[in-house]
């Protein structure tokens, strides 16, 4: 870790051109002025506090706004990250309600101009991840397109998503952290040259699911005007937990066997607020390792610590089922840009994947989505046989890694993302994409003959500058990449920033976009943009045979109301 910090400091010094102090609503903040490789000046404000340290009696509670300060807040270096269930880092802390802000606006001038804001929510299954530079969320590309970028931390794992299913620990405080960060932007972004009425939220994986949930929550109304979702949805099966009460008490029971029997929510809260954050972090990791197995995959049934449905209250984040809300137009009415990559589940190829496929062959009912709510075991077996026949006709899953990967890409990502777009299209402008270009800049080491070549998260390498990270290769020197890679990079940047600026990714024909006009999804005409070596507009659903299969299965055998899909 010390080496990482030294490298980071050297990079900051190399590109730094001076400090800058901004007077905000809460107090003065000192940032640092820097330049991109292309000589564009921007100002970085790192580790800005947007909420109080959520420890002791504030643990598991909605965030509290920061108090105003008199001194100058030092935002020239990064600080901590939230506790990670699946990782162990020296940077972990509960004092993590922090954001990074990058603005290309000349803050020393008296310009009255105001820039669009792109507010990024990181992924990581609600159990890991961060918006910090060291983890690859760099602004160097975005600021060159005349937008302000904000990247946040929010509480993860049990700290952000523990729930007793009642008023004691309602849950969703990680989502409420995101709301508070958006409220901070509304109060303060004007001081950095931003327009609070031009905020676009965007996220990848669990970050995209977060964006989806923010679309659904009445508490987020008016905090943003557009949304971009990369490879995730509130409809994704991994992004929702139905058994949150059991998981909460199981987490506590790892540390105190009393809670194997005691189901008193107040006792649970009192106990978990009395111990260290590290103990809770370790317990959540132990529980995950204990419960997860080849026949009980979180990615198919819901990660243990995710958003939940709350009881009705004035500060409830979510009280209605996601699927029903999207189907009935009960969401924030803003334009949406949404899509996925060619083969999202390439990351599942590992030493443990054959055991998962063996479990599917031993009990085909395991491939039937939990969210179909099929209680009859004979029906479930029949549906499992249909699914298996579609992916691996006349054979076993163990005979083909390819079949297993495609099943998980479709089941865990593709169908839910398409379904959200389809459900929202009658109410708002929806732009859908599929990313199919495999290039050096994507930095994907995993390939499988016969599969799509673009894996989960690969598009982020074309969007975020990564010269701060010693874990990821520097991608800001575009001369190292083939021209086709550079073109894809320019196209992603142009499409996404156009959407943030104009609420339309292609407001007019542009040469870099090959003069394509990206049409919206229509109720009776699903059109989408394929992002490959060239751009193309395609008619019909992406992966249409897959989507037809799953839609028919849910309609024929599923039990409504659905929550995820």
Coordinates of C-alpha atoms in Angstrom, one line a residue:
X1 CA 0.0 0.0 0.0
X2 CA 2.9 2.4 0.8
X3 CA 4.2 1.9 -2.7
X4 CA 0.8 2.6 -4.2
X5 CA 0.6 5.9 -2.3
X6 CA 4.1 6.9 -3.4
X7 CA 3.3 6.2 -7.0
X8 CA 0.0 8.2 -6.7
X9 CA 1.8 11.1 -5.1
X10 CA 4.5 11.2 -7.9
X11 CA 1.8 11.2 -10.5
X12 CA -0.1 14.0 -8.8
X13 CA 3.1 16.1 -8.6
X14 CA 4.0 15.4 -12.2
X15 CA 0.7 16.8 -13.5
X16 CA -0.1 19.4 -10.7
X17 CA 0.1 23.1 -11.6
X18 CA -1.1 24.6 -8.3
X19 CA -3.7 24.6 -5.5
X20 CA -7.2 26.1 -5.8
X21 CA -9.5 27.1 -3.0
X22 CA -13.3 27.2 -3.4
X23 CA -15.9 28.6 -1.0
X24 CA -18.8 26.2 -0.9
X25 CA -22.1 26.2 1.0
X26 CA -20.4 24.2 3.8
X27 CA -17.0 25.9 3.9
X28 CA -13.8 26.4 2.0
X29 CA -12.3 23.4 0.1
X30 CA -8.7 23.3 -1.2
X31 CA -8.2 21.3 -4.3
X32 CA -5.4 20.9 -6.9
X33 CA -5.2 22.2 -10.5
X34 CA -3.9 19.6 -12.9
X35 CA -3.6 19.0 -16.7
X36 CA -4.6 16.1 -18.9
X37 CA -2.1 14.6 -21.3
X38 CA -3.6 16.9 -23.9
X39 CA -2.9 20.0 -21.8
X40 CA -6.5 20.6 -20.7
X41 CA -6.5 22.1 -17.2
X42 CA -9.0 20.8 -14.6
X43 CA -9.4 21.1 -10.8
X44 CA -9.5 18.0 -8.6
X45 CA -11.1 17.9 -5.2
X46 CA -10.4 14.6 -3.5
X47 CA -12.1 12.9 -0.5
X48 CA -14.7 15.7 0.0
X49 CA -16.9 14.8 2.9
X50 CA -20.6 14.8 2.1
X51 CA -21.9 13.0 5.3
X52 CA -20.9 12.6 8.9
X53 CA -18.8 9.6 10.0
X54 CA -21.5 6.9 10.4
X55 CA -20.1 5.2 13.4
X56 CA -21.6 4.2 16.8
X57 CA -25.2 5.2 17.0
X58 CA -25.1 6.4 13.4
X59 CA -24.2 2.9 12.1
X60 CA -27.0 1.4 10.0
X61 CA -28.8 4.7 10.1
X62 CA -29.5 7.1 7.2
X63 CA -26.6 9.5 6.6
X64 CA -26.4 12.9 8.4
X65 CA -25.2 16.0 6.5
X66 CA -21.9 17.4 7.4
X67 CA -21.7 20.5 9.7
X68 CA -20.2 23.7 8.2
X69 CA -16.5 24.2 8.9
X70 CA -14.4 27.2 9.5
X71 CA -11.0 26.0 8.4
X72 CA -10.0 25.1 4.8
X73 CA -10.9 21.4 4.1
X74 CA -7.9 19.7 2.4
X75 CA -9.1 17.9 -0.7
X76 CA -5.7 17.5 -2.4
X77 CA -5.3 13.9 -1.5
X78 CA -7.5 10.8 -1.3
X79 CA -8.7 9.4 2.0
X80 CA -10.5 6.2 2.8
X81 CA -12.8 3.7 1.1
X82 CA -15.8 1.9 2.6
X83 CA -15.5 -1.5 4.2
X84 CA -15.3 -4.2 1.5
X85 CA -16.8 -7.6 2.2
X86 CA -14.7 -9.5 -0.3
X87 CA -11.4 -7.6 0.0
X88 CA -9.0 -6.5 2.7
X89 CA -7.4 -3.1 2.3
X90 CA -5.6 -0.7 4.5
X91 CA -7.8 2.1 3.2
X92 CA -11.0 0.6 4.6
X93 CA -12.9 2.7 7.1
X94 CA -16.4 3.5 8.2
X95 CA -15.5 7.2 7.7
X96 CA -16.0 6.9 4.0
X97 CA -18.9 9.1 3.0
X98 CA -16.6 11.0 0.6
X99 CA -16.7 12.1 -3.0
X100 CA -14.2 13.1 -5.6
X101 CA -15.0 16.1 -7.9
X102 CA -13.3 17.1 -11.1
X103 CA -14.1 20.3 -13.0
X104 CA -12.6 21.8 -16.1
X105 CA -14.0 25.2 -15.2
X106 CA -11.5 28.0 -14.6
X107 CA -12.5 28.7 -11.0
X108 CA -10.3 31.9 -10.9
X109 CA -12.5 33.6 -13.5
X110 CA -15.8 35.3 -13.1
X111 CA -17.4 33.2 -15.8
X112 CA -21.2 32.8 -15.5
X113 CA -21.1 29.6 -17.6
X114 CA -22.3 26.4 -15.9
X115 CA -21.3 22.9 -17.0
X116 CA -23.3 19.6 -17.1
X117 CA -22.4 17.2 -14.3
X118 CA -21.8 13.4 -14.6
X119 CA -22.3 11.7 -11.3
X120 CA -20.7 8.2 -11.2
X121 CA -21.8 5.3 -9.0
X122 CA -19.3 2.5 -8.8
X123 CA -20.1 -1.2 -9.1
X124 CA -19.0 -4.2 -7.1
X125 CA -22.1 -6.1 -6.2
X126 CA -22.9 -3.7 -3.3
X127 CA -20.1 -5.4 -1.3
X128 CA -16.9 -3.9 -2.9
X129 CA -15.7 -1.0 -5.0
X130 CA -15.0 2.7 -4.7
X131 CA -14.9 5.9 -6.7
X132 CA -11.3 6.7 -5.9
X133 CA -8.6 7.3 -8.5
X134 CA -6.4 4.4 -7.4
X135 CA -9.2 2.1 -8.3
X136 CA -9.4 3.4 -11.9
X137 CA -12.1 6.0 -11.7
X138 CA -10.2 8.8 -13.3
X139 CA -11.6 12.0 -14.9
X140 CA -8.9 12.7 -17.6
X141 CA -11.2 11.8 -20.5
X142 CA -14.5 13.2 -19.3
X143 CA -13.2 16.7 -18.4
X144 CA -11.8 17.1 -21.9
X145 CA -15.4 17.0 -23.1
X146 CA -16.6 19.9 -21.0
X147 CA -18.4 18.1 -18.2
X148 CA -17.9 18.0 -14.4
X149 CA -17.3 14.5 -13.0
X150 CA -18.3 13.4 -9.5
X151 CA -17.5 9.9 -8.2
X152 CA -18.6 8.8 -4.8
X153 CA -18.2 6.2 -2.0
X154 CA -21.3 4.7 -0.4
X155 CA -21.6 2.2 2.4
X156 CA -21.3 -1.4 1.3
X157 CA -22.1 -4.9 2.6
X158 CA -23.8 -4.9 6.0
X159 CA -22.9 -1.3 6.7
X160 CA -25.0 -0.2 3.7
X161 CA -27.6 -2.8 3.3
X162 CA -28.3 -4.7 6.6
X163 CA -32.0 -4.8 7.2
X164 CA -34.2 -6.2 10.0
X165 CA -37.3 -5.7 7.8
X166 CA -38.9 -3.3 10.2
X167 CA -38.4 0.3 11.5
X168 CA -35.3 -0.6 13.6
X169 CA -33.0 -1.2 10.7
X170 CA -35.1 -0.6 7.6
X171 CA -32.2 -1.0 5.2
X172 CA -31.0 0.8 2.1
X173 CA -28.7 3.2 3.9
X174 CA -26.2 2.7 1.1
X175 CA -28.8 4.0 -1.3
X176 CA -29.5 6.9 1.0
X177 CA -25.8 7.7 1.0
X178 CA -26.1 8.1 -2.8
X179 CA -29.1 10.4 -2.3
X180 CA -27.2 12.5 0.2
X181 CA -24.3 12.8 -2.2
X182 CA -26.7 14.0 -4.9
X183 CA -28.2 16.5 -2.5
X184 CA -24.6 17.7 -1.8
X185 CA -24.2 18.3 -5.5
X186 CA -27.4 20.2 -5.7
X187 CA -26.2 22.6 -2.9
X188 CA -22.6 22.9 -4.0
X189 CA -22.0 22.2 -7.6
X190 CA -22.5 25.8 -8.7
X191 CA -19.3 26.8 -6.7
X192 CA -17.4 24.5 -9.1
X193 CA -18.9 25.8 -12.3
X194 CA -21.6 23.2 -12.5
X195 CA -25.3 23.4 -13.3
X196 CA -27.5 21.7 -10.6
X197 CA -30.3 21.3 -13.1
X198 CA -28.0 19.3 -15.5
X199 CA -27.0 16.3 -13.5
X200 CA -26.7 12.9 -15.2
X201 CA -26.3 9.9 -13.0
X202 CA -24.4 6.9 -14.4
X203 CA -23.1 3.7 -13.1
X204 CA -21.8 0.2 -14.0
X205 CA -23.0 -3.2 -12.7
X206 CA -24.2 -2.6 -9.1
X207 CA -23.7 1.1 -9.9
X208 CA -26.1 0.7 -12.8
X209 CA -28.5 -1.1 -10.5
X210 CA -28.2 1.8 -8.1
X211 CA -29.1 4.2 -10.9
X212 CA -32.1 2.0 -11.7
X213 CA -33.2 2.1 -8.0
X214 CA -32.7 5.9 -8.0
X215 CA -35.0 6.1 -11.0
X216 CA -37.6 4.2 -8.9
X217 CA -37.3 6.0 -5.6
X218 CA -39.6 9.0 -5.0
X219 CA -36.9 10.4 -2.7
X220 CA -34.6 11.1 -5.7
X221 CA -37.1 13.2 -7.6
X222 CA -35.5 16.4 -9.0
X223 CA -31.9 15.4 -8.1
X224 CA -31.0 14.4 -11.7
X225 CA -32.3 14.9 -15.2
X226 CA -30.9 11.8 -17.1
X227 CA -29.5 8.3 -16.3
X228 CA -27.0 6.0 -17.9
X229 CA -26.9 2.3 -16.9
X230 CA -24.0 0.1 -17.9
X231 CA -24.6 -3.7 -17.4
X232 CA -27.1 -3.6 -14.5
X233 CA -30.6 -3.0 -13.4
X234 CA -32.8 -3.1 -10.3
X235 CA -34.4 -6.0 -12.2
X236 CA -31.1 -8.0 -12.2
X237 CA -31.5 -11.0 -10.0
X238 CA -28.3 -10.3 -8.0
X239 CA -29.4 -6.7 -7.1
X240 CA -32.2 -7.5 -4.7
X241 CA -32.5 -9.4 -1.5
X242 CA -35.7 -11.1 -0.2
X243 CA -34.3 -12.8 2.8
X244 CA -32.7 -9.8 4.4
X245 CA -33.9 -10.5 8.0
X246 CA -32.4 -13.9 8.1
X247 CA -29.1 -12.7 6.6
X248 CA -28.9 -9.9 9.2
X249 CA -29.3 -12.3 12.1
X250 CA -27.0 -14.8 10.6
X251 CA -24.4 -12.0 10.3
X252 CA -24.7 -11.2 14.0
X253 CA -24.7 -14.9 14.9
X254 CA -21.2 -15.3 13.4
X255 CA -20.0 -13.1 16.2
X256 CA -22.5 -13.9 18.9
X257 CA -24.4 -17.2 19.0
X258 CA -27.2 -15.6 20.9
X259 CA -28.6 -14.4 17.6
X260 CA -29.0 -17.9 16.3
X261 CA -32.1 -17.9 18.4
X262 CA -32.7 -14.2 19.4
X263 CA -34.8 -12.5 16.7
X264 CA -35.2 -9.1 18.5
X265 CA -34.3 -6.3 16.1
X266 CA -33.5 -3.8 18.9
X267 CA -31.1 -6.3 20.5
X268 CA -29.4 -6.9 17.2
X269 CA -29.0 -3.2 16.6
X270 CA -27.6 -2.5 20.1
X271 CA -25.1 -5.3 19.8
X272 CA -23.9 -4.4 16.3
X273 CA -23.5 -0.8 17.2
X274 CA -21.4 -1.8 20.2
X275 CA -18.6 -3.7 18.4
X276 CA -16.0 -2.6 15.9
X277 CA -16.6 -2.1 12.2
X278 CA -13.8 -4.6 11.5
X279 CA -15.6 -7.3 13.4
X280 CA -18.7 -6.8 11.3
X281 CA -16.7 -6.7 8.1
X282 CA -15.0 -10.0 9.0
X283 CA -18.3 -11.6 10.0
X284 CA -19.9 -10.7 6.7
X285 CA -17.0 -12.2 4.8
X286 CA -17.2 -15.4 6.9
X287 CA -21.0 -15.7 6.3
X288 CA -20.6 -15.2 2.6
X289 CA -17.9 -18.0 2.4
X290 CA -20.1 -20.3 4.6
X291 CA -23.4 -20.0 2.7
X292 CA -22.3 -19.5 -0.9
X293 CA -21.8 -22.7 -2.8
X294 CA -22.2 -24.1 -6.4
X295 CA -25.9 -24.7 -5.8
X296 CA -26.6 -21.4 -4.0
X297 CA -25.0 -18.6 -6.1
X298 CA -25.6 -15.1 -4.9
X299 CA -25.3 -13.8 -8.5
X300 CA -28.4 -15.8 -9.3
X301 CA -30.5 -15.4 -6.1
X302 CA -29.4 -12.0 -4.9
X303 CA -26.2 -10.8 -3.1
X304 CA -26.6 -11.0 0.6
X305 CA -26.3 -7.3 1.2
X306 CA -28.4 -5.4 -1.4
X307 CA -31.3 -3.0 -1.7
X308 CA -34.6 -4.2 -0.2
X309 CA -38.3 -3.3 0.0
X310 CA -38.9 -1.2 3.1
X311 CA -42.0 -0.6 5.1
X312 CA -44.0 2.5 4.3
X313 CA -42.5 5.6 6.0
X314 CA -41.7 9.2 5.0
X315 CA -38.0 8.4 4.6
X316 CA -38.4 4.9 2.9
X317 CA -36.2 4.7 -0.2
X318 CA -38.2 1.9 -1.9
X319 CA -41.6 0.4 -1.0
X320 CA -42.9 -1.1 -4.3
X321 CA -41.7 -4.0 -6.4
X322 CA -39.3 -2.9 -9.1
X323 CA -40.8 -4.8 -12.0
X324 CA -44.3 -3.6 -11.2
X325 CA -43.1 0.0 -10.8
X326 CA -41.4 0.0 -14.2
X327 CA -44.3 -1.6 -15.9
X328 CA -46.7 0.9 -14.5
X329 CA -44.6 4.0 -15.2
X330 CA -44.0 4.6 -11.5
X331 CA -40.5 6.0 -11.8
X332 CA -38.7 9.4 -12.2
X333 CA -39.5 10.6 -15.7
X334 CA -36.0 11.2 -17.2
X335 CA -34.3 10.0 -20.4
X336 CA -32.4 6.7 -20.0
X337 CA -29.4 5.3 -21.9
X338 CA -28.9 1.7 -21.1
X339 CA -27.1 -1.4 -22.4
X340 CA -24.7 -4.3 -21.9
X341 CA -21.5 -5.9 -23.2
X342 CA -21.4 -8.9 -25.6
X343 CA -20.5 -11.5 -22.9
X344 CA -21.0 -10.2 -19.4
X345 CA -20.2 -13.4 -17.6
X346 CA -16.7 -14.2 -19.0
X347 CA -15.4 -13.3 -15.5
X348 CA -17.1 -16.5 -14.1
X349 CA -14.5 -18.7 -15.9
X350 CA -12.3 -19.8 -13.0
X351 CA -11.3 -23.0 -11.1
X352 CA -14.7 -23.0 -9.4
X353 CA -16.9 -22.8 -12.5
X354 CA -16.9 -26.5 -13.4
X355 CA -18.3 -27.3 -10.0
X356 CA -21.2 -24.9 -10.7
X357 CA -21.9 -26.6 -14.0
X358 CA -21.7 -30.0 -12.4
X359 CA -24.3 -28.8 -9.8
X360 CA -26.6 -27.7 -12.7
X361 CA -26.3 -31.1 -14.3
X362 CA -27.0 -32.9 -11.0
X363 CA -30.1 -30.8 -10.3
X364 CA -31.5 -29.0 -13.4
X365 CA -34.0 -27.1 -11.2
X366 CA -31.0 -24.9 -10.1
X367 CA -31.0 -23.1 -13.5
X368 CA -34.5 -21.9 -13.0
X369 CA -34.5 -18.3 -11.8
X370 CA -35.7 -17.9 -8.2
X371 CA -37.6 -14.8 -9.3
X372 CA -40.0 -16.9 -11.4
X373 CA -41.5 -18.0 -8.0
X374 CA -42.3 -21.5 -9.2
X375 CA -43.3 -23.6 -6.2
X376 CA -44.3 -26.9 -7.9
X377 CA -41.1 -29.0 -8.2
X378 CA -42.4 -30.9 -11.2
X379 CA -43.0 -27.7 -13.0
X380 CA -39.6 -26.4 -12.0
X381 CA -38.0 -29.5 -13.3
X382 CA -39.8 -29.1 -16.6
X383 CA -38.7 -25.5 -16.9
X384 CA -35.1 -26.5 -16.0
X385 CA -35.1 -29.1 -18.8
X386 CA -36.3 -26.4 -21.3
X387 CA -33.5 -24.1 -20.3
X388 CA -30.9 -26.8 -20.4
X389 CA -32.0 -27.9 -23.8
X390 CA -31.8 -24.3 -25.1
X391 CA -28.2 -23.8 -24.0
X392 CA -26.7 -27.3 -24.4
X393 CA -29.0 -29.5 -26.6
X394 CA -28.7 -33.1 -25.7
X395 CA -25.6 -32.6 -23.6
X396 CA -24.5 -31.5 -20.1
X397 CA -23.4 -28.1 -18.9
X398 CA -20.1 -29.8 -17.8
X399 CA -19.4 -30.5 -21.5
X400 CA -19.3 -26.8 -22.4
X401 CA -17.9 -23.8 -20.5
X402 CA -19.4 -21.8 -23.4
X403 CA -22.9 -22.9 -22.6
X404 CA -22.5 -22.0 -18.9
X405 CA -21.1 -18.6 -19.6
X406 CA -23.9 -17.8 -22.1
X407 CA -26.5 -19.0 -19.6
X408 CA -25.1 -16.7 -16.9
X409 CA -24.6 -13.7 -19.2
X410 CA -28.3 -14.0 -20.2
X411 CA -29.7 -14.9 -16.8
X412 CA -27.7 -12.5 -14.6
X413 CA -27.4 -9.5 -16.9
X414 CA -28.9 -9.4 -20.4
X415 CA -32.5 -10.2 -20.0
X416 CA -33.0 -7.9 -17.0
X417 CA -31.4 -4.9 -18.8
X418 CA -33.5 -5.5 -21.9
X419 CA -36.6 -5.8 -19.8
X420 CA -36.0 -2.5 -18.0
X421 CA -35.6 -0.8 -21.4
X422 CA -38.8 -2.4 -22.7
X423 CA -40.9 -1.5 -19.7
X424 CA -39.7 2.1 -19.6
X425 CA -40.0 2.8 -23.3
X426 CA -43.7 3.6 -23.4
X427 CA -43.1 6.4 -20.9
X428 CA -39.7 8.0 -21.6
X429 CA -36.9 8.2 -24.2
X430 CA -34.8 5.1 -23.9
X431 CA -31.6 4.6 -25.9
X432 CA -30.2 1.0 -25.9
X433 CA -26.8 -0.2 -26.8
X434 CA -24.8 -3.5 -27.1
X435 CA -21.0 -3.2 -26.9
X436 CA -19.3 -5.9 -29.1
X437 CA -15.9 -4.4 -29.9
X438 CA -13.0 -6.3 -28.4
X439 CA -9.8 -4.2 -28.4
X440 CA -6.5 -3.8 -26.6
X441 CA -7.8 -0.8 -24.7
X442 CA -10.6 -3.0 -23.1
X443 CA -7.9 -4.9 -21.2
X444 CA -9.9 -8.1 -21.1
X445 CA -7.6 -11.1 -20.7
X446 CA -10.4 -13.7 -20.7
X447 CA -11.6 -15.1 -24.1
X448 CA -13.6 -18.2 -24.9
X449 CA -14.1 -19.5 -28.4
X450 CA -17.7 -19.0 -29.5
X451 CA -18.6 -16.4 -26.9
X452 CA -18.9 -12.6 -27.2
X453 CA -15.4 -11.2 -26.7
X454 CA -16.4 -8.2 -24.5
X455 CA -16.7 -8.9 -20.8
X456 CA -18.2 -7.3 -17.8
X457 CA -16.9 -3.8 -17.1
X458 CA -14.7 -3.6 -20.2
X459 CA -16.4 -0.4 -21.5
X460 CA -15.1 1.5 -18.5
X461 CA -11.6 1.3 -19.9
X462 CA -12.8 3.5 -22.8
X463 CA -14.5 6.0 -20.4
X464 CA -12.2 6.5 -17.4
X465 CA -8.6 7.6 -17.4
X466 CA -6.4 5.2 -15.4
X467 CA -3.0 6.7 -15.0
X468 CA -3.4 6.9 -11.3
X469 CA -3.7 3.2 -10.7
X470 CA -0.9 0.7 -10.4
X471 CA -3.5 -2.1 -10.6
X472 CA -4.6 -1.1 -14.1
X473 CA -2.6 -0.2 -17.1
X474 CA -2.3 3.4 -18.1
X475 CA -4.8 4.1 -20.9
X476 CA -4.4 7.8 -21.2
X477 CA -1.6 7.7 -23.9
X478 CA -3.8 6.9 -26.8
X479 CA -0.9 6.5 -29.2
X480 CA -0.3 3.0 -27.7
X481 CA -3.6 1.7 -29.0
X482 CA -4.8 0.7 -32.5
X483 CA -6.8 3.4 -34.3
X484 CA -10.0 1.3 -34.0
X485 CA -9.6 1.3 -30.2
X486 CA -9.2 5.1 -30.2
X487 CA -12.3 5.5 -32.4
X488 CA -14.3 3.4 -30.0
X489 CA -13.0 5.5 -27.1
X490 CA -14.0 8.8 -28.9
X491 CA -17.4 7.4 -29.7
X492 CA -18.2 6.4 -26.1
X493 CA -17.0 9.8 -24.9
X494 CA -19.1 11.6 -27.5
X495 CA -22.2 9.6 -27.0
X496 CA -22.2 9.7 -23.2
X497 CA -21.3 13.4 -22.9
X498 CA -23.8 14.4 -25.6
X499 CA -26.4 12.6 -23.6
X500 CA -25.4 14.6 -20.5
X501 CA -25.4 17.9 -22.4
X502 CA -28.4 17.5 -24.7
X503 CA -30.4 14.5 -23.3
X504 CA -29.7 12.9 -26.7
X505 CA -26.6 10.9 -27.6
X506 CA -26.8 12.0 -31.2
X507 CA -28.5 15.4 -31.4
X508 CA -27.0 15.8 -34.9
X509 CA -24.9 13.9 -37.3
X510 CA -21.2 13.8 -36.4
X511 CA -18.3 12.4 -38.4
X512 CA -16.8 10.6 -35.3
X513 CA -20.2 8.9 -34.9
X514 CA -20.2 8.0 -38.6
X515 CA -23.3 10.2 -39.0
X516 CA -25.4 7.7 -37.1
X517 CA -28.6 9.0 -35.5
X518 CA -29.4 6.7 -32.5
X519 CA -33.1 6.0 -32.4
X520 CA -35.1 5.5 -29.1
X521 CA -36.7 2.2 -28.3
X522 CA -40.3 2.1 -29.4
X523 CA -43.0 -0.1 -27.9
X524 CA -43.5 -2.1 -31.1
X525 CA -40.0 -1.5 -32.5
X526 CA -37.0 -2.3 -30.4
X527 CA -34.0 -0.6 -32.0
X528 CA -30.6 -0.4 -30.5
X529 CA -27.0 0.8 -31.3
X530 CA -24.3 -1.8 -31.7
X531 CA -20.9 -0.4 -30.8
X532 CA -18.3 -2.3 -32.7
X533 CA -15.5 -1.3 -35.1
X534 CA -18.3 0.6 -36.7
X535 CA -21.5 1.8 -35.3
X536 CA -24.8 0.3 -36.6
X537 CA -28.5 0.6 -35.7
X538 CA -30.1 -2.8 -35.5
X539 CA -33.8 -3.8 -35.5
X540 CA -35.2 -6.1 -33.0
X541 CA -34.1 -7.2 -29.6
X542 CA -30.3 -7.9 -29.1
X543 CA -29.9 -11.6 -28.5
X544 CA -33.5 -12.0 -29.6
X545 CA -33.7 -15.8 -29.4
X546 CA -32.5 -15.7 -25.8
X547 CA -34.9 -12.9 -24.9
X548 CA -37.8 -14.7 -26.5
X549 CA -37.1 -17.9 -24.6
X550 CA -36.9 -16.1 -21.2
X551 CA -39.9 -13.9 -21.8
X552 CA -42.0 -16.9 -22.8
X553 CA -40.9 -18.9 -19.7
X554 CA -41.8 -16.1 -17.3
X555 CA -45.1 -15.5 -18.9
X556 CA -46.0 -19.2 -19.1
X557 CA -44.6 -20.6 -15.9
X558 CA -43.8 -17.6 -13.7
X559 CA -45.9 -16.4 -10.8
X560 CA -46.8 -12.7 -10.7
X561 CA -46.1 -10.2 -9.3
X562 CA -42.5 -10.2 -10.4
X563 CA -39.8 -8.3 -8.6
X564 CA -36.7 -9.0 -10.7
X565 CA -36.4 -10.6 -14.1

